[in-house]
Amino acid sequence: KAGVTQTPRYLIKTRGQQVTLSCSPISGHRSVSWYQQTPGQGLQFLFEYFSETQRNKGNFPGRFSGRQFSNSRSEMNVSTLELGDSALYLCASGDGEDTIYFGEGSWLTVV
Amino acid sequence: QKEVEQDPGPLSVPEGAIVSLNCTYSNSAFQYFMWYRQYSRKGPELLMYTYSSGNKEDGRFTAQVDKSSKYISLFIRDSQPSDSATYLCAMSDRGSTLGRLYFGRGTQLTVWP
């Protein structure tokens, strides 16, 4: 069974630009959650989607948004990028019964 | 105070040593406890998952949960250089969502040959 797939793996953006990251969950998983990981703050929860509905949201500004499609694939978007948005963005999927499994992440550098 | 506290290390041990990694937490609503291993520039990989207090063993790994003390541990027996990674504890109150986990900051472990 294929794992969680995230694209792109690495990207560099300029301050003020926007970025969209994509996540394909494990087959059969309907829950997708997103995390931001930085050396200073560790892993911080962004939001979770289940069957196309946002179920929970972390303490991030409105510049961070996401969505989930009918095939459970998810995207997250960050608008008006700031230098502090440089981080590893991790997507995780779950079946709602056990725990969650992470992808390899998307490394975002904002310059 | 963070809800989950974890000593960041770094921890350096010789091959074959027994490693003990620990986390404490403050939220008594946490019911699910996990340990993830993260290699450099990779995503976290699930190692152990426990629900109740007590011990759970999987090969060289043993996870221990003491809800009365709000304390969880991961023991690694016969540690190998391939165990060198950052170990993250995580927990959930399950509430309305399982996707929201609360993580410790991670302990960086190096096992030298």
PDB file of N, CA and C in Angstrom, chain B residues 3-4 6 15 17-18 20 23 26 30 34 42 47 49 57 64-65 68-69 81 83 90 93-94 101 109-111:
ATOM      1  N   GLU B   3       1.870  21.806  26.532  1.00  0.00           N
ATOM      2  CA  GLU B   3       1.073  20.680  27.025  1.00  0.00           C
ATOM      3  C   GLU B   3       1.887  19.402  27.082  1.00  0.00           C
ATOM      4  N   VAL B   4       2.902  19.289  26.228  1.00  0.00           N
ATOM      5  CA  VAL B   4       3.754  18.105  26.198  1.00  0.00           C
ATOM      6  C   VAL B   4       5.201  18.555  26.317  1.00  0.00           C
ATOM      7  N   GLN B   6       9.243  17.454  26.502  1.00  0.00           N
ATOM      8  CA  GLN B   6      10.181  16.392  26.139  1.00  0.00           C
ATOM      9  C   GLN B   6      11.585  16.967  26.151  1.00  0.00           C
ATOM     10  N   GLU B  15      26.625   1.726  20.868  1.00  0.00           N
ATOM     11  CA  GLU B  15      25.839   0.622  20.317  1.00  0.00           C
ATOM     12  C   GLU B  15      25.628  -0.450  21.382  1.00  0.00           C
ATOM     13  N   ALA B  17      23.546  -0.171  23.923  1.00  0.00           N
ATOM     14  CA  ALA B  17      23.015   0.410  25.161  1.00  0.00           C
ATOM     15  C   ALA B  17      21.487   0.380  25.174  1.00  0.00           C
ATOM     16  N   ILE B  18      20.930   0.487  26.369  1.00  0.00           N
ATOM     17  CA  ILE B  18      19.487   0.653  26.520  1.00  0.00           C
ATOM     18  C   ILE B  18      19.212   2.156  26.593  1.00  0.00           C
ATOM     19  N   SER B  20      16.486   5.301  27.100  1.00  0.00           N
ATOM     20  CA  SER B  20      15.215   5.668  27.718  1.00  0.00           C
ATOM     21  C   SER B  20      14.850   7.084  27.290  1.00  0.00           C
ATOM     22  N   CYS B  23       8.530  11.639  28.138  1.00  0.00           N
ATOM     23  CA  CYS B  23       7.711  12.833  27.952  1.00  0.00           C
ATOM     24  C   CYS B  23       6.761  12.954  29.136  1.00  0.00           C
ATOM     25  N   SER B  26       0.447  17.596  30.574  1.00  0.00           N
ATOM     26  CA  SER B  26      -0.376  18.243  31.593  1.00  0.00           C
ATOM     27  C   SER B  26      -1.870  18.010  31.392  1.00  0.00           C
ATOM     28  N   PHE B  30      -5.756  13.494  27.574  1.00  0.00           N
ATOM     29  CA  PHE B  30      -5.017  12.701  26.587  1.00  0.00           C
ATOM     30  C   PHE B  30      -5.234  11.220  26.857  1.00  0.00           C
ATOM     31  N   MET B  34       1.643   8.138  21.290  1.00  0.00           N
ATOM     32  CA  MET B  34       2.403   7.630  20.171  1.00  0.00           C
ATOM     33  C   MET B  34       3.863   8.047  20.261  1.00  0.00           C
ATOM     34  N   LYS B  42      13.422  13.854   6.715  1.00  0.00           N
ATOM     35  CA  LYS B  42      12.345  12.915   6.387  1.00  0.00           C
ATOM     36  C   LYS B  42      11.117  13.228   7.236  1.00  0.00           C
ATOM     37  N   LEU B  47       6.245   4.652  15.302  1.00  0.00           N
ATOM     38  CA  LEU B  47       6.935   3.514  15.929  1.00  0.00           C
ATOM     39  C   LEU B  47       6.003   2.708  16.810  1.00  0.00           C
ATOM     40  N   TYR B  49       2.209   2.830  19.303  1.00  0.00           N
ATOM     41  CA  TYR B  49       0.915   3.469  19.549  1.00  0.00           C
ATOM     42  C   TYR B  49       0.258   2.743  20.717  1.00  0.00           C
ATOM     43  N   GLU B  57       5.113  -3.833  23.973  1.00  0.00           N
ATOM     44  CA  GLU B  57       6.418  -4.187  23.429  1.00  0.00           C
ATOM     45  C   GLU B  57       6.314  -4.526  21.948  1.00  0.00           C
ATOM     46  N   GLN B  64       5.826   2.736  27.409  1.00  0.00           N
ATOM     47  CA  GLN B  64       5.248   2.668  28.752  1.00  0.00           C
ATOM     48  C   GLN B  64       4.431   3.927  28.989  1.00  0.00           C
ATOM     49  N   VAL B  65       3.232   3.747  29.540  1.00  0.00           N
ATOM     50  CA  VAL B  65       2.357   4.876  29.827  1.00  0.00           C
ATOM     51  C   VAL B  65       1.930   4.813  31.284  1.00  0.00           C
ATOM     52  N   SER B  68      -1.441   8.117  35.663  1.00  0.00           N
ATOM     53  CA  SER B  68      -1.564   8.745  36.983  1.00  0.00           C
ATOM     54  C   SER B  68      -0.472   9.790  37.181  1.00  0.00           C
ATOM     55  N   SER B  69       0.698   9.553  36.592  1.00  0.00           N
ATOM     56  CA  SER B  69       1.804  10.500  36.704  1.00  0.00           C
ATOM     57  C   SER B  69       1.922  11.387  35.477  1.00  0.00           C
ATOM     58  N   PRO B  81      23.273   1.787  15.502  1.00  0.00           N
ATOM     59  CA  PRO B  81      23.526   3.072  14.832  1.00  0.00           C
ATOM     60  C   PRO B  81      22.360   3.518  13.959  1.00  0.00           C
ATOM     61  N   ASP B  83      19.390   3.433  14.715  1.00  0.00           N
ATOM     62  CA  ASP B  83      18.380   4.065  15.576  1.00  0.00           C
ATOM     63  C   ASP B  83      18.648   5.561  15.744  1.00  0.00           C
ATOM     64  N   ALA B  90       3.925  11.929  20.978  1.00  0.00           N
ATOM     65  CA  ALA B  90       2.718  12.622  20.545  1.00  0.00           C
ATOM     66  C   ALA B  90       1.524  12.040  21.282  1.00  0.00           C
ATOM     67  N   ASP B  93      -6.338  13.655  22.551  1.00  0.00           N
ATOM     68  CA  ASP B  93      -7.489  13.457  23.433  1.00  0.00           C
ATOM     69  C   ASP B  93      -8.633  12.790  22.689  1.00  0.00           C
ATOM     70  N   ARG B  94      -8.390  12.534  21.418  1.00  0.00           N
ATOM     71  CA  ARG B  94      -9.363  11.870  20.545  1.00  0.00           C
ATOM     72  C   ARG B  94     -10.575  12.745  20.281  1.00  0.00           C
ATOM     73  N   LEU B 101      -2.736  15.961  16.823  1.00  0.00           N
ATOM     74  CA  LEU B 101      -1.831  15.415  17.827  1.00  0.00           C
ATOM     75  C   LEU B 101      -1.044  16.557  18.451  1.00  0.00           C
ATOM     76  N   LEU B 109      18.728  11.512  19.172  1.00  0.00           N
ATOM     77  CA  LEU B 109      19.508  10.374  19.655  1.00  0.00           C
ATOM     78  C   LEU B 109      20.597  10.017  18.642  1.00  0.00           C
ATOM     79  N   THR B 110      21.807   9.812  19.157  1.00  0.00           N
ATOM     80  CA  THR B 110      22.904   9.305  18.340  1.00  0.00           C
ATOM     81  C   THR B 110      23.428   8.033  18.982  1.00  0.00           C
ATOM     82  N   VAL B 111      23.490   6.952  18.210  1.00  0.00           N
ATOM     83  CA  VAL B 111      24.056   5.691  18.674  1.00  0.00           C
ATOM     84  C   VAL B 111      25.356   5.471  17.912  1.00  0.00           C
TER      85      VAL B 111
END
